[in-house]
Amino acid sequence: MAPSIFNGSHAFENEVHRVKRTTSSQPLPDSNLSNRTMASGVAINEEVDKYFKEVRVRTHGSCEDDRLKLVVFCMNSTITEIVVDKERTKLVKEFHGEDDVFKKVVSMLPPDDCRYALYDCTYETKETLKEDLIFIMWAPDTASLKSRMVYAASKAALKAKFPGLKHELQVNDPSDCDPSCLVDKLGGRGVVTKLEKKAV
């Protein structure tokens, strides 16, 4: 497993501060922004709240297959706000027939850039069927240093927009997408018996 970019050094901390200064000096667009501008100088687009509510709440009478399964967020092209990456955001029905849903989720993320994601994970324990949102921080080693620093500096404020999250998963390379990493986050094999309907 590749070392996490967050096993920090003084160089890392200095780079985070440098990126905060750089991005905060960029002008923010006025339209369609929330009133939260983060310390990194990056704002959060209003659609982020909308998609969070959609993936979190089951609407009575809605079709299960048409529910959101994965919502992906990214920086816009000018690195001034976090927006919904609609191309990579997927519905439940788009995972039908997948042998390993979690690996499919990770495969949706770009190999050379960072992303945030909310993954609606279904699993079973010895007592009950559960469904939890997993916050994923995707920061591959192939992403640029600036991208990793901006995403790292903006993560806490974005998570604050998602009340009630229980689990966060840091994914840096393909070795991190083994389902056992997710099972451990959910309580381990002694607690979790099935992940996405598959025995663990």
C-alpha positions as MATLAB code, in Angstrom:
seq = 'MAPSIFNGSHAFENEVHRVKRTTSSQPLPDSNLSNRTMASGVAINEEVDKYFKEVRVRTHGSCEDDRLKLVVFCMNSTITEIVVDKERTKLVKEFHGEDDVFKKVVSMLPPDDCRYALYDCTYETKETLKEDLIFIMWAPDTASLKSRMVYAASKAALKAKFPGLKHELQVNDPSDCDPSCLVDKLGGRGVVTKLEKKAV';
ca = [
       0.000    0.000    0.000;
       1.356    3.377   -0.954;
       2.116    5.695    1.958;
      -0.606    8.184    2.737;
       0.013   11.756    1.714;
      -1.134   12.720    5.182;
       1.800   11.174    7.039;
       2.898   14.766    7.280;
       6.238   16.447    7.297;
       7.111   20.116    7.653;
       7.295   20.254    3.851;
       3.711   19.024    3.592;
       2.458   21.579    6.122;
       4.299   24.383    4.344;
       2.792   23.319    1.025;
      -0.741   23.293    2.474;
      -0.261   26.849    3.751;
       1.153   27.888    0.381;
      -1.826   26.456   -1.482;
      -4.253   28.152    0.932;
      -2.638   31.496    0.186;
      -2.635   30.844   -3.571;
      -6.267   29.736   -3.865;
      -7.582   32.404   -1.499;
      -6.162   35.064   -3.790;
      -8.291   33.850   -6.726;
     -11.629   35.625   -7.339;
     -14.753   33.628   -6.534;
     -17.643   33.543   -8.984;
     -20.794   35.161   -7.603;
     -23.456   32.806   -8.964;
     -24.694   29.506   -7.523;
     -22.314   29.452   -4.558;
     -23.106   28.604   -0.980;
     -22.231   31.143    1.677;
     -19.438   28.913    2.967;
     -15.997   29.807    1.672;
     -13.316   27.618    3.158;
      -9.948   28.542    4.586;
      -8.387   27.250    1.361;
     -10.311   29.926   -0.563;
     -12.582   27.323   -2.182;
     -16.374   27.650   -1.992;
     -19.010   24.891   -2.065;
     -21.544   24.881   -4.873;
     -25.222   24.808   -3.848;
     -25.784   21.510   -5.685;
     -23.539   19.742   -3.171;
     -26.263   20.116   -0.514;
     -28.938   18.968   -2.944;
     -27.121   15.781   -3.895;
     -26.232   15.018   -0.268;
     -29.905   15.156    0.676;
     -30.842   12.966   -2.281;
     -28.335   10.239   -1.472;
     -29.132   10.339    2.255;
     -32.929   10.376    2.254;
     -35.244    7.708    0.866;
     -38.314    9.280   -0.756;
     -41.526    7.369   -0.130;
     -42.666    5.597   -3.276;
     -39.387    6.144   -5.140;
     -37.874    3.334   -7.193;
     -34.888    1.738   -5.459;
     -32.988    1.377   -8.734;
     -33.246    5.119   -9.388;
     -31.708    6.132   -6.070;
     -28.200    7.571   -5.948;
     -25.520    5.036   -5.066;
     -22.421    7.166   -5.578;
     -22.023   10.962   -5.583;
     -18.638   12.326   -6.637;
     -17.370   15.849   -5.983;
     -14.481   17.710   -7.591;
     -12.889   21.131   -7.894;
     -14.103   23.225  -10.806;
     -11.663   24.154  -13.564;
     -10.548   27.345  -11.812;
     -10.189   25.671   -8.396;
     -12.590   28.156   -6.825;
     -15.421   25.846   -5.762;
     -16.320   22.224   -5.110;
     -18.973   20.980   -7.535;
     -20.791   17.717   -8.255;
     -18.952   15.537  -10.764;
     -22.119   14.442  -12.555;
     -20.300   12.261  -15.070;
     -19.062    9.983  -12.268;
     -22.166   10.180  -10.074;
     -24.120    6.923  -10.422;
     -27.491    5.359   -9.587;
     -28.134    2.029   -7.867;
     -29.154    0.375  -11.141;
     -25.774    1.183  -12.684;
     -24.146   -1.270  -10.251;
     -26.410   -4.218  -11.034;
     -24.440   -7.329  -11.892;
     -21.180   -6.059  -10.397;
     -19.235   -8.776   -8.624;
     -17.426   -6.265   -6.399;
     -19.390   -3.044   -5.909;
     -16.705   -1.298   -3.850;
     -14.010   -1.897   -6.462;
     -16.411   -0.595   -9.092;
     -16.943    2.537   -6.987;
     -13.197    3.173   -6.828;
     -12.822    2.493  -10.558;
     -15.189    5.410  -11.211;
     -12.599    7.823   -9.805;
      -9.966    9.350  -12.116;
      -6.536    7.694  -12.034;
      -4.601   10.965  -12.084;
      -6.625   13.455  -10.055;
      -8.257   13.739   -6.628;
     -11.936   13.478   -5.772;
     -14.318   13.327   -2.830;
     -17.193   10.855   -2.892;
     -20.228    9.731   -0.928;
     -20.886    6.019   -1.354;
     -24.198    4.577   -0.113;
     -22.987    1.246    1.243;
     -25.316   -1.649    2.066;
     -24.062   -4.318    4.432;
     -25.279   -6.866    6.958;
     -24.241   -7.583   10.514;
     -25.211  -10.544   12.651;
     -28.215   -8.544   13.847;
     -29.519   -6.493   10.923;
     -29.274   -5.062    7.425;
     -27.611   -1.637    7.402;
     -27.012    1.215    5.016;
     -24.408    3.901    5.711;
     -22.865    6.724    3.741;
     -19.107    6.371    3.362;
     -17.087    9.539    2.755;
     -14.190    8.716    0.434;
     -11.122   10.893    0.032;
      -9.466    9.821   -3.218;
      -5.910   11.160   -3.553;
      -3.852    8.961   -5.910;
      -0.093    9.341   -5.937;
      -0.333   10.128   -9.655;
      -2.312   13.316   -8.946;
      -0.388   16.578   -8.951;
       0.988   17.823   -5.659;
      -1.144   20.970   -5.895;
      -4.298   18.924   -6.401;
      -3.566   16.761   -3.368;
      -2.840   19.813   -1.241;
      -5.995   21.700   -2.265;
      -8.219   18.667   -1.683;
      -6.572   18.014    1.679;
      -6.999   21.635    2.781;
     -10.680   21.709    1.751;
     -11.820   18.338    3.080;
     -12.841   19.307    6.618;
     -15.150   22.122    5.540;
     -16.794   19.915    2.912;
     -17.408   17.165    5.473;
     -19.033   19.733    7.726;
     -21.740   20.024    5.055;
     -22.550   16.336    5.577;
     -23.917   15.934    9.121;
     -24.265   12.421   10.497;
     -21.445   10.766    8.568;
     -20.041    7.809   10.498;
     -17.285    6.541    8.228;
     -14.417    7.987    6.202;
     -12.087    6.061    3.927;
      -8.771    7.348    2.586;
      -7.922    5.768   -0.771;
      -4.566    6.485   -2.377;
      -4.010    3.580   -4.753;
      -5.654    0.348   -5.991;
      -4.403   -1.638   -2.990;
      -6.622    0.528   -0.765;
      -9.759   -0.562   -2.621;
      -9.714   -4.108   -1.310;
     -13.148   -4.743    0.265;
     -11.433   -5.815    3.499;
     -10.408   -2.152    4.062;
     -14.062   -1.137    3.950;
     -15.166   -4.064    6.133;
     -12.636   -2.971    8.774;
     -14.112    0.550    8.745;
     -17.603   -0.854    9.241;
     -16.631   -2.898   12.282;
     -14.537   -5.802   11.034;
     -15.310   -9.385   10.080;
     -16.514  -10.139   13.577;
     -19.368   -7.680   13.035;
     -19.961   -7.491    9.272;
     -21.239  -10.688    7.639;
     -22.097   -9.398    4.144;
     -20.996   -6.445    2.052;
     -23.290   -5.478   -0.819;
     -25.029   -8.878   -0.460;
     -21.757  -10.818   -0.648;
     -20.361  -12.819    2.274;
     -17.113  -11.406    3.654;
];
